[in-house]
CSV table of C-alpha atoms in Angstrom, one decimal:
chain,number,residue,atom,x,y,z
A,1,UNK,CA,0.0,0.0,0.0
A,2,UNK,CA,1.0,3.3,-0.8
A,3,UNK,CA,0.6,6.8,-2.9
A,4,UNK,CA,2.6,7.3,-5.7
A,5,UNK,CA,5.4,9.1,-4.2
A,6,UNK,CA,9.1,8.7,-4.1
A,7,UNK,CA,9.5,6.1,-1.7
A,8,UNK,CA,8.8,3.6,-5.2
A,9,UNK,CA,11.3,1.2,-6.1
A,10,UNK,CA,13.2,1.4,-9.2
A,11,UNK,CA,11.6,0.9,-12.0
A,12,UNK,CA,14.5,-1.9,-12.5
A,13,UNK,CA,11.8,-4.4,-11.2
A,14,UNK,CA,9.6,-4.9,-14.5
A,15,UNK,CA,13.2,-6.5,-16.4
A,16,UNK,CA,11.6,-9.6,-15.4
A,17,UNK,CA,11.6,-12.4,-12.9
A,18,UNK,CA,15.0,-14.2,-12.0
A,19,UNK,CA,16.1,-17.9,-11.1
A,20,UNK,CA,18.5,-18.5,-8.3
A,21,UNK,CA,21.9,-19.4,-9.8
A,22,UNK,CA,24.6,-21.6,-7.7
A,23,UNK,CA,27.8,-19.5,-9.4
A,24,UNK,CA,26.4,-15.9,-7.4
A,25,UNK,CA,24.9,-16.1,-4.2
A,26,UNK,CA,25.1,-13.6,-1.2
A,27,UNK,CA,23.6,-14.8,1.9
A,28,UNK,CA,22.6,-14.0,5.5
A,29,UNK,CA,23.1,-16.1,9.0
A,30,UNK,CA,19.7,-16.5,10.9
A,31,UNK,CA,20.0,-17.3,14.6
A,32,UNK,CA,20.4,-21.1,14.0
A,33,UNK,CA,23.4,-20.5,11.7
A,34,UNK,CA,21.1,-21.5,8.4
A,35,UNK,CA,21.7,-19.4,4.8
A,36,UNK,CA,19.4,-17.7,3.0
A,37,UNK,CA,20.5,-17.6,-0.7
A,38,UNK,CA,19.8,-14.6,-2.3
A,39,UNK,CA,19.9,-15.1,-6.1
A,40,UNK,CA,22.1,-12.6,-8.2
A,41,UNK,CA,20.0,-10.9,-11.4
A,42,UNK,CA,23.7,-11.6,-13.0
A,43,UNK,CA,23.5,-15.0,-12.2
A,44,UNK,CA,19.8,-15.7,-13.3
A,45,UNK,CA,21.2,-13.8,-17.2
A,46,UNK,CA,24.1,-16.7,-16.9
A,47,UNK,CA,21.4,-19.6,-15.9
A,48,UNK,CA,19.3,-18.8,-18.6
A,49,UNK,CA,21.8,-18.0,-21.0
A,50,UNK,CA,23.5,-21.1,-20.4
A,51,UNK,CA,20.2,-23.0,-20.4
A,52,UNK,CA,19.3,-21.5,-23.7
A,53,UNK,CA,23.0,-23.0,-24.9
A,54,UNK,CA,21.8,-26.7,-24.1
A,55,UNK,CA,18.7,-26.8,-25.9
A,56,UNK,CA,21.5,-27.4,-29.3
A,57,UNK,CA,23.3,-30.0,-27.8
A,58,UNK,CA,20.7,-32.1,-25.3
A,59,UNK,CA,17.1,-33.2,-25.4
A,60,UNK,CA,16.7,-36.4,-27.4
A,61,UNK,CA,16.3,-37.4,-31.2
A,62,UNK,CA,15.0,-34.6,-33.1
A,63,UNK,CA,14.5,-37.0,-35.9
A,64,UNK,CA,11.7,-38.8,-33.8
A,65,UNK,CA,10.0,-35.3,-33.4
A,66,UNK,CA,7.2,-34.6,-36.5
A,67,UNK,CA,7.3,-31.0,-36.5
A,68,UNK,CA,11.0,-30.0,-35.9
A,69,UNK,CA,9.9,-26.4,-35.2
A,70,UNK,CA,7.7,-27.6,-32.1
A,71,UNK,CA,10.5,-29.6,-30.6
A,72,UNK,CA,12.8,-26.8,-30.8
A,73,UNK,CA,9.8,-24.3,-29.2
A,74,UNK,CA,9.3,-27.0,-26.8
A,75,UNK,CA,13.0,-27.2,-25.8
A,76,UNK,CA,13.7,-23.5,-25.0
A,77,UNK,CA,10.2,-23.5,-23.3
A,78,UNK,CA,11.9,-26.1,-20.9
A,79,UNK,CA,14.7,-24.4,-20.6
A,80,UNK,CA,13.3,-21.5,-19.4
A,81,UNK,CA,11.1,-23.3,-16.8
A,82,UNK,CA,14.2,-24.6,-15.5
A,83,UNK,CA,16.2,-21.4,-15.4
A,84,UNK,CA,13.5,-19.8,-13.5
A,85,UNK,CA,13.1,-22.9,-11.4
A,86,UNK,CA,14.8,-23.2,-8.4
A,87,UNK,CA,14.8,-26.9,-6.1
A,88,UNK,CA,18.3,-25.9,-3.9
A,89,UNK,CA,16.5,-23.3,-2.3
A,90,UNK,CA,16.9,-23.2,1.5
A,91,UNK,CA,14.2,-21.9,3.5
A,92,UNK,CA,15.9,-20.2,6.5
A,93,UNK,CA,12.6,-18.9,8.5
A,94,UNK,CA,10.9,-22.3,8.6
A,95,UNK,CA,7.5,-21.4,10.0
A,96,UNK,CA,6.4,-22.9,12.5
A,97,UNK,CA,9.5,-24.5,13.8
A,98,UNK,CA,10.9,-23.1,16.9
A,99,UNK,CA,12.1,-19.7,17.0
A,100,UNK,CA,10.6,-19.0,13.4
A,101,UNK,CA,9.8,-15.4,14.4
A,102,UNK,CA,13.8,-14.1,15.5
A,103,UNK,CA,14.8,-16.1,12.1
A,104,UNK,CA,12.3,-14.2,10.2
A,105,UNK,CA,13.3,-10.4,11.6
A,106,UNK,CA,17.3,-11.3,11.7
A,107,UNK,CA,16.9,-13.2,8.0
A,108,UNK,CA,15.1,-9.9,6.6
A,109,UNK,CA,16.1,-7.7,8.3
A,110,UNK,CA,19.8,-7.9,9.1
A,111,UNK,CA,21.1,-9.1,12.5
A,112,UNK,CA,21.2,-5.2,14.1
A,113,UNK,CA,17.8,-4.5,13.3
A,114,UNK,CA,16.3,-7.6,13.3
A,115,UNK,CA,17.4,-8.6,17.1
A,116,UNK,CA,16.1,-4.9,18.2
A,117,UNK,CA,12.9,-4.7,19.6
A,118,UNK,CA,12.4,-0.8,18.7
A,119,UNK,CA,13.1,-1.6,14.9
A,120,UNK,CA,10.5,-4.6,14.9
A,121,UNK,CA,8.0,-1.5,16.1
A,122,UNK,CA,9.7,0.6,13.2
A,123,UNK,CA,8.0,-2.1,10.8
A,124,UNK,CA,4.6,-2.1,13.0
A,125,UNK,CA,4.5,1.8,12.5
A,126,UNK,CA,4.9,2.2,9.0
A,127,UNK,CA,2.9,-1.0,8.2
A,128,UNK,CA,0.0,0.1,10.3
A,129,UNK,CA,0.7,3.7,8.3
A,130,UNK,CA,-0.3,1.7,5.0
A,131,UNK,CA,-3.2,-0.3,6.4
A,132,UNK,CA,-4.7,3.4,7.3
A,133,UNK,CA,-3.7,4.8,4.0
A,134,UNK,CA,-5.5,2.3,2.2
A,135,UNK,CA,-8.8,2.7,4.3
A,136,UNK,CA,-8.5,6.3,3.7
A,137,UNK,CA,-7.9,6.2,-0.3
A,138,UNK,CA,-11.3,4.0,-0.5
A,139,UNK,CA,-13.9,6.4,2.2
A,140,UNK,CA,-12.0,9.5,2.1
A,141,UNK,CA,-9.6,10.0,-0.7
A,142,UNK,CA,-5.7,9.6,-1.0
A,143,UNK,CA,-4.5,10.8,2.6
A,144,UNK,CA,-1.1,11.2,1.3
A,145,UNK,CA,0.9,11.4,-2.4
A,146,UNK,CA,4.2,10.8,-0.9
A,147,UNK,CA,3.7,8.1,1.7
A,148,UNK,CA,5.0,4.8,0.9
A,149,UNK,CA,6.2,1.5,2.6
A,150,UNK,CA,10.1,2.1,3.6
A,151,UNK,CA,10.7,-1.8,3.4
A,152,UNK,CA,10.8,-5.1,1.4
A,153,UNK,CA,9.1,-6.9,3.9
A,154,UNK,CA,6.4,-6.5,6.6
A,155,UNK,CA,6.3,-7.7,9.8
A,156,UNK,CA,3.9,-10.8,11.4
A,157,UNK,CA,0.3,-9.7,12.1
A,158,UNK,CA,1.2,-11.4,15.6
A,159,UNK,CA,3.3,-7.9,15.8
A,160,UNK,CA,0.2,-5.6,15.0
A,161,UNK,CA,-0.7,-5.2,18.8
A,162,UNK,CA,-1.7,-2.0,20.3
A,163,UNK,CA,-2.7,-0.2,16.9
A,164,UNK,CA,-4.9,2.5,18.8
A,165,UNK,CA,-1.9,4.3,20.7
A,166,UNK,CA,0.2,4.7,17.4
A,167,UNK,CA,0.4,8.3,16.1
A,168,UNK,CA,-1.0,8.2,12.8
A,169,UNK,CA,-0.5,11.5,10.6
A,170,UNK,CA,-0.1,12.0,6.9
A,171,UNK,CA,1.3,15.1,5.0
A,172,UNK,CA,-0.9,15.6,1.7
A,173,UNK,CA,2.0,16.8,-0.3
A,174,UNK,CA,0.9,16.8,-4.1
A,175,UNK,CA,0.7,13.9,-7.1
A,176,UNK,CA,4.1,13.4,-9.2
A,177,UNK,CA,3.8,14.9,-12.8
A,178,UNK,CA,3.2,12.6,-15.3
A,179,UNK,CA,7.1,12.4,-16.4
A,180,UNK,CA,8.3,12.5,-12.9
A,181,UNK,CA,5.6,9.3,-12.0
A,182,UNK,CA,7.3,7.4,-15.1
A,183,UNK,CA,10.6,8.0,-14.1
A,184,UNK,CA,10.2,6.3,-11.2
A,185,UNK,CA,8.6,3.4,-12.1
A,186,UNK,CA,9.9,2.5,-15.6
A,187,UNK,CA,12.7,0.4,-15.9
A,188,UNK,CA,15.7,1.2,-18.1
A,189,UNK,CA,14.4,-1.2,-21.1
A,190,UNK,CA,11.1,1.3,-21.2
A,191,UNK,CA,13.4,4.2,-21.6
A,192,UNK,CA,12.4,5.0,-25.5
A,193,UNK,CA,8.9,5.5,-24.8
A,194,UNK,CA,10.4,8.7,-22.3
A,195,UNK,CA,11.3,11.9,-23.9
A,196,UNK,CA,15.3,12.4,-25.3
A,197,UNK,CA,16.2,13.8,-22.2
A,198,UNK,CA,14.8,11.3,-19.7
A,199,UNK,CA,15.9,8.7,-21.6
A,200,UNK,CA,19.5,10.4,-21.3
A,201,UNK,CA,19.2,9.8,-17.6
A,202,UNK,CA,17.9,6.5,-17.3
A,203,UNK,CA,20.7,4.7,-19.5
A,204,UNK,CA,23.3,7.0,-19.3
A,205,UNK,CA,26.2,5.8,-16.9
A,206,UNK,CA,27.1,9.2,-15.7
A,207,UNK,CA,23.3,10.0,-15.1
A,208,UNK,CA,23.2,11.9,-11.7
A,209,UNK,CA,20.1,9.1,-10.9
A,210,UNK,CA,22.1,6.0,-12.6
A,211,UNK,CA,21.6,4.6,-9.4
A,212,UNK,CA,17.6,4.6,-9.5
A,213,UNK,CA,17.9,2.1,-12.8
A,214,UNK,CA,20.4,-1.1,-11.7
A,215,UNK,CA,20.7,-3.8,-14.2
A,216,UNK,CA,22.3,-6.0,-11.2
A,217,UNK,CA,20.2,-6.4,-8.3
A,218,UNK,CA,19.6,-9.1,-6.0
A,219,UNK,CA,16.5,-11.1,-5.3
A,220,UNK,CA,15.7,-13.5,-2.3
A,221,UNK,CA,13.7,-16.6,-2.7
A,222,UNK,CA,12.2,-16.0,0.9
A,223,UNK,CA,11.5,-20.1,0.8
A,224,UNK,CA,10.1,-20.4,-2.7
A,225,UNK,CA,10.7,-22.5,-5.6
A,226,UNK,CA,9.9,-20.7,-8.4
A,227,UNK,CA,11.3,-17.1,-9.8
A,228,UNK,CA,7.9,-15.6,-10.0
A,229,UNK,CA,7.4,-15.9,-5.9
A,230,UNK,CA,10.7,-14.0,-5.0
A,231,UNK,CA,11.3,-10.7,-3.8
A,232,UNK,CA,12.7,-8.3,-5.6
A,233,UNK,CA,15.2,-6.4,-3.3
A,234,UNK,CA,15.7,-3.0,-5.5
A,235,UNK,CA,16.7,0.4,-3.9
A,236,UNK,CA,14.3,2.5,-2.8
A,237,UNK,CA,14.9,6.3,-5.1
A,238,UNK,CA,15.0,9.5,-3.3
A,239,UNK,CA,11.8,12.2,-4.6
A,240,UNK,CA,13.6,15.0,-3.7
A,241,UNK,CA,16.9,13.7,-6.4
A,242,UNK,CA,14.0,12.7,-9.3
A,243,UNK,CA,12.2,15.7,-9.0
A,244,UNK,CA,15.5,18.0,-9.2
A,245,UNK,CA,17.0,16.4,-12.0
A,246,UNK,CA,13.6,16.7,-13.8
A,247,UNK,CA,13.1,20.6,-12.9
A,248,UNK,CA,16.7,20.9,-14.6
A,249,UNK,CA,15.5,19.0,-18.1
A,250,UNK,CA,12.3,20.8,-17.9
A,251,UNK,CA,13.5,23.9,-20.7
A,252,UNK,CA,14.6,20.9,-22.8
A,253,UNK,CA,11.0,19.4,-22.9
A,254,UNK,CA,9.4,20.4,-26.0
A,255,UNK,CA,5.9,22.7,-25.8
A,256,UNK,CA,3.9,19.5,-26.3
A,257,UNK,CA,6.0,17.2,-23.9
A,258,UNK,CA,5.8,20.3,-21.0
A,259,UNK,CA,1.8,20.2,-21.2
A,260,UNK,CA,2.2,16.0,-21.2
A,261,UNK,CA,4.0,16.7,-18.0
A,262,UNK,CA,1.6,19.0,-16.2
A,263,UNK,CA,-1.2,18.0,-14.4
A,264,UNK,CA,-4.5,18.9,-16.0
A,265,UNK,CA,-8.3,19.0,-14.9
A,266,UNK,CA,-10.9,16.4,-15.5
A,267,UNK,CA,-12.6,17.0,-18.6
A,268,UNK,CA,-16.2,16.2,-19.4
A,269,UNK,CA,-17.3,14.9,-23.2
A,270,UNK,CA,-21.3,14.9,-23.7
A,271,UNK,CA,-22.8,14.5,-27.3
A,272,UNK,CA,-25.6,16.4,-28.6
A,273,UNK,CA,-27.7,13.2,-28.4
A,274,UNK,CA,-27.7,13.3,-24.3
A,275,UNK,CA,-30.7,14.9,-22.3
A,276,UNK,CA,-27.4,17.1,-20.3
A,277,UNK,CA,-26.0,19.0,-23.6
A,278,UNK,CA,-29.0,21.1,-23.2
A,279,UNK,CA,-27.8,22.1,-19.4
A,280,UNK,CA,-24.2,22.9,-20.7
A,281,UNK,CA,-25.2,25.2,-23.5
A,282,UNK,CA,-24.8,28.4,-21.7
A,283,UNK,CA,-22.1,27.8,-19.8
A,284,UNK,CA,-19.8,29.9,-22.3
A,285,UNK,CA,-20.4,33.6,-22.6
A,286,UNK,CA,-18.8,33.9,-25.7
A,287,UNK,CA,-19.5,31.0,-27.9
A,288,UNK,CA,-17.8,32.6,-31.0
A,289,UNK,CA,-14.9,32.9,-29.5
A,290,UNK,CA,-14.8,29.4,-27.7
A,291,UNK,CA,-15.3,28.5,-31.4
A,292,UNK,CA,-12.2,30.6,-32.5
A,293,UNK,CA,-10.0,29.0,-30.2
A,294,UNK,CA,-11.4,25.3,-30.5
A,295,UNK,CA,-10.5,25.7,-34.2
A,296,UNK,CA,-6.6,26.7,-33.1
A,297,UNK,CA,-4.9,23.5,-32.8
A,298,UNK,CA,-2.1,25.4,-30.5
A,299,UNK,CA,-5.3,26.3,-28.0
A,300,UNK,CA,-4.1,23.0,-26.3
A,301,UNK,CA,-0.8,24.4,-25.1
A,302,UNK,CA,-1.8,27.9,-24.2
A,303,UNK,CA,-5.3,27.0,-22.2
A,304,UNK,CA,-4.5,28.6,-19.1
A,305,UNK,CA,-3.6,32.0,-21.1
A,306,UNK,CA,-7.2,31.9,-22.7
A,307,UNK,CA,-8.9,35.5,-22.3
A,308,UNK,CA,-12.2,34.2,-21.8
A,309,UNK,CA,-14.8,34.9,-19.7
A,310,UNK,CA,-16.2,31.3,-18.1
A,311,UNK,CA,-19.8,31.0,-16.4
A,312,UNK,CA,-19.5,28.2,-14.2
A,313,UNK,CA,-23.1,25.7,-14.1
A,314,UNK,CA,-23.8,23.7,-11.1
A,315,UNK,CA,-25.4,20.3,-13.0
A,316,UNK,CA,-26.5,19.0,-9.3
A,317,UNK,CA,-26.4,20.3,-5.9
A,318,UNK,CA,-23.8,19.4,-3.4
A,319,UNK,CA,-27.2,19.5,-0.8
A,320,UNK,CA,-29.6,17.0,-0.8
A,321,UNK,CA,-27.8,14.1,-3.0
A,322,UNK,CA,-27.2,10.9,-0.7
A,323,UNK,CA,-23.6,11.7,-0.3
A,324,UNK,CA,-23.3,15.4,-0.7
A,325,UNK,CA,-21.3,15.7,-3.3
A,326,UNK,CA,-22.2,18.2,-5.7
A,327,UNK,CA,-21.5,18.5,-9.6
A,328,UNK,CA,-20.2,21.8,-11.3
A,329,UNK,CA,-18.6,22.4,-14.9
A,330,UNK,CA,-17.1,25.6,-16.7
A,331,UNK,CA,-14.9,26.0,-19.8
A,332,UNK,CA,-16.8,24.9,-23.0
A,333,UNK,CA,-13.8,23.8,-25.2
A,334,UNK,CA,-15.6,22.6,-28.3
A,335,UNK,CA,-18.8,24.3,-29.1
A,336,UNK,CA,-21.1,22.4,-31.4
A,337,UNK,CA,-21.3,22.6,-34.9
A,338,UNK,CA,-18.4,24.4,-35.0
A,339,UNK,CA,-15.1,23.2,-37.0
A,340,UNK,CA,-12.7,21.6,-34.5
A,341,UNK,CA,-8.9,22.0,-34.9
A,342,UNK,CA,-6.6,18.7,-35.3
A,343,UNK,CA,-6.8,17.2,-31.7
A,344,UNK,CA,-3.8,15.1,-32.0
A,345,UNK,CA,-0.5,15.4,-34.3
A,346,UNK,CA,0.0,12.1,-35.6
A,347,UNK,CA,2.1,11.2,-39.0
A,348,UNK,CA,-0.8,10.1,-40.6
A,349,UNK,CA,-2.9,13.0,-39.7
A,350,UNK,CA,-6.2,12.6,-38.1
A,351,UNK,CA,-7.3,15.7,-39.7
A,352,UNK,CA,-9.7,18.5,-38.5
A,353,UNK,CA,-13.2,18.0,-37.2
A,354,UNK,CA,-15.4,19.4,-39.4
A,355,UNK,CA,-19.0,19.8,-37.4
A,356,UNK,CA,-18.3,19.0,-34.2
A,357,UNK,CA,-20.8,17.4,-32.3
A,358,UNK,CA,-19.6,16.7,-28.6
A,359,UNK,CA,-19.0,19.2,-25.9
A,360,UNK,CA,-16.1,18.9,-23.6
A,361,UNK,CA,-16.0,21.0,-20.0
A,362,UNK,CA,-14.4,21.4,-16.8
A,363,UNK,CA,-15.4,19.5,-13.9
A,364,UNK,CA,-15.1,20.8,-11.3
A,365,UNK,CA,-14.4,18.8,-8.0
A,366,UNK,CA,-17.4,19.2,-5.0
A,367,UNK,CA,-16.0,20.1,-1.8
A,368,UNK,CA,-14.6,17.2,0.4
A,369,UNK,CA,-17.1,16.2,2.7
A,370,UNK,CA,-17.5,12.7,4.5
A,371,UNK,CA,-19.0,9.6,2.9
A,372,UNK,CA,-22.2,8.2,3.8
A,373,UNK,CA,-23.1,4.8,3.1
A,374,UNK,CA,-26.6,4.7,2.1
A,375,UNK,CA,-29.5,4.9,-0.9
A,376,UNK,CA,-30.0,7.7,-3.1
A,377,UNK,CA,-33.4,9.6,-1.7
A,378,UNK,CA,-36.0,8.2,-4.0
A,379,UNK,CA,-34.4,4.8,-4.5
A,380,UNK,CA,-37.0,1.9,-5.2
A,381,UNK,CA,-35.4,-0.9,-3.4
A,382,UNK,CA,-36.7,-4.3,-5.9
A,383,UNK,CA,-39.5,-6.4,-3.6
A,384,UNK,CA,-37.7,-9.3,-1.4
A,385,UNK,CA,-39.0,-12.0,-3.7
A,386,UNK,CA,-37.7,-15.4,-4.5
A,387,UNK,CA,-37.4,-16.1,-8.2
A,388,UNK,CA,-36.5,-19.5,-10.0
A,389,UNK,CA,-33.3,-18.7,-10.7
A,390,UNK,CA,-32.2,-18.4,-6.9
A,391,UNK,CA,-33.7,-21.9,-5.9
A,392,UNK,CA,-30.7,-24.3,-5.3
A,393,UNK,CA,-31.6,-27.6,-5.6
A,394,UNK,CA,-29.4,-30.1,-4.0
């Protein structure tokens, strides 16, 4: 659980899965002197490589095989089950067996923080931190955009005693840009869908974020057999380095690639077929000239520069609904029956609109108010009646 801030791994993870390879292994000591292999990314490239190497020289008679094409699909398919198959895998925690909790906390943990008491109530606090952003994202809203979980692993639900005398706070903060939000989640092998210069610092050694992007990183098995299952221990990047580094590429962002990376305001599309087009046709005072500017394909860039006079049209009153929450628009964008500029510049071209026929607004966001859990006034619940279709017979 957590808001898309810059607590998120790095974006290294998507490269794939990993199978644990004998020739690279680092491990840790739990309390009963047992290792914990931790699989190298390097070695799982080698395991599969050399797997991939075999499939040539082993596998029975080709001869016997109809379709030579199939046996040689169905080889490498193997081989790649087995590279991302592990059976030596030791599992150092061993639930249930004595002690399984201290192996757990030293095993992940480290032996410092994993015998200390005040770091196991670290975990508790920033796991119980995520359990109360979650239930605030789904009845309230996103308590926080740059909260996130500081660690691989959590800690046992045993552990989650005492909840109601932890101090719970959150710091709203505000959403990444689109560019930034990418950045610190792609991995490197995304890097050409990314602007020039992002893609500069995501592959390029000297990058001042190089760091953000490893192409070596370990990952632990934590007990299981297959590749799919194991964690994937990358570094957690620093927000405050991304969003530096991206305010000093911003002036060489192109005009289109600047409004990609700001964050915009919900837009509302209704045809002139719907009952609601009628509601929205005075919204604009000027109609002519919202019709001027629809037909500028540059309009998109310079929107917030518009000299425009808006009327703003409450659709439904935040009073009286079931949950309060009212529903206002301004800014008509494309008035109808007007000629509509080139939305998008594509190589192809999509061409102007010629009579448009759908009206895009603003919406505008109802002030936050709490959630109530009930039916809309006026709802018809259905009579409690059994039908055929809800008859079980055994």
């Amino acid at each position: 659980a957590g808001g898309a801030g810059g607590g998120a791994s790095a974006g290294a993870a998507a490269n794939g899965g990993a199978g644990a390879g004998e020739e690279e292994k680092a491990s840790e000591e739990g309390d009963d002197g047992a290792a914990a292999p931790i699989a190298s990314k390097k070695a799982k490239r080698s395991r599969i490589s050399n797997a991939a190497k075999s499939v040539v020289a082993t596998g029975g008679d080709a001869g016997e095989v109809e379709d030579v094409a199939d046996y040689l699909k169905s080889a490498v398919n193997m081989a790649m089950r087995d590279a991302q198959t592990a059976d030596d895998v030791v599992d150092d925690v061993r639930l249930g067996d004595k002690g399984w909790k201290d192996r757990y906390y030293l095993s992940k943990f480290g032996a410092e923080n994993g015998a200390s008491a005040e770091f196991r109530q670290t975990i508790v606090q920033a796991y119980a931190e995520g359990l109360m952003w979650v239930y605030k994202y789904y009845y309230c809203g996103v308590a926080s955009w740059d909260w996130f979980y500081p660690f691989h692993y959590a800690p046992f639900a045993s552990d989650l005693r005492n909840l109601d005398s932890l101090k719970i706070e959150f710091r709203l903060a505000e959403p990444f840009r689109p560019l930034d939000q990418l950045m610190g989640v792609l991995p490197t092998l995304s890097a050409h869908a990314m602007p020039k210069a992002c893609q500069k610092l995501m592959e390029d050694p000297d990058s001042p974020i190089i760091d953000f992007y490893p192409t070596d990183f370990e990952e632990d098995p934590n007990g299981k057999r297959f590749a799919w299952q194991w964690v994937v221990l990358l570094p957690f990047i620093s927000e405050e380095r991304l969003k530096k580094v991206m305010a000093e590429i911003e002036p060489s962002l192109s005009i289109d690639e600047r409004r990609r990376n700001s964050r915009g305001r919900d837009q509302f599309f209704v045809s002139t077929e719907q009952p609601l087009a009628d509601m929205l046709r005075d919204v604009c005072e000027d109609e002519h000239a919202a019709a001027e500017v629809a037909a500028n394909s540059e309009f998109r860039v310079a929107l917030a520069d518009l000299a425009l006079k808006w009327k703003r049209r409450t659709l439904r009153p935040s009073d009286g609904d079931a949950e309060f929450k009212g529903l206002s628009v301004d800014a008509v964008f494309s008035p109808y029956n007007h000629k509509v500029g080139e939305p998008i510049k594509l190589s192809g071209g999509l061409g102007t609109i010629p009579d448009n026929q759908v009206r895009s607004v603003w919406l505008i966001d109802p002030p936050e108010k709490p959630h109530i859990c009930r039916l809309p006034e006026g709802a018809m619940p259905p009579p409690p009646v059994l039908e055929a279709s809800d008859m079980h017979l055994r």
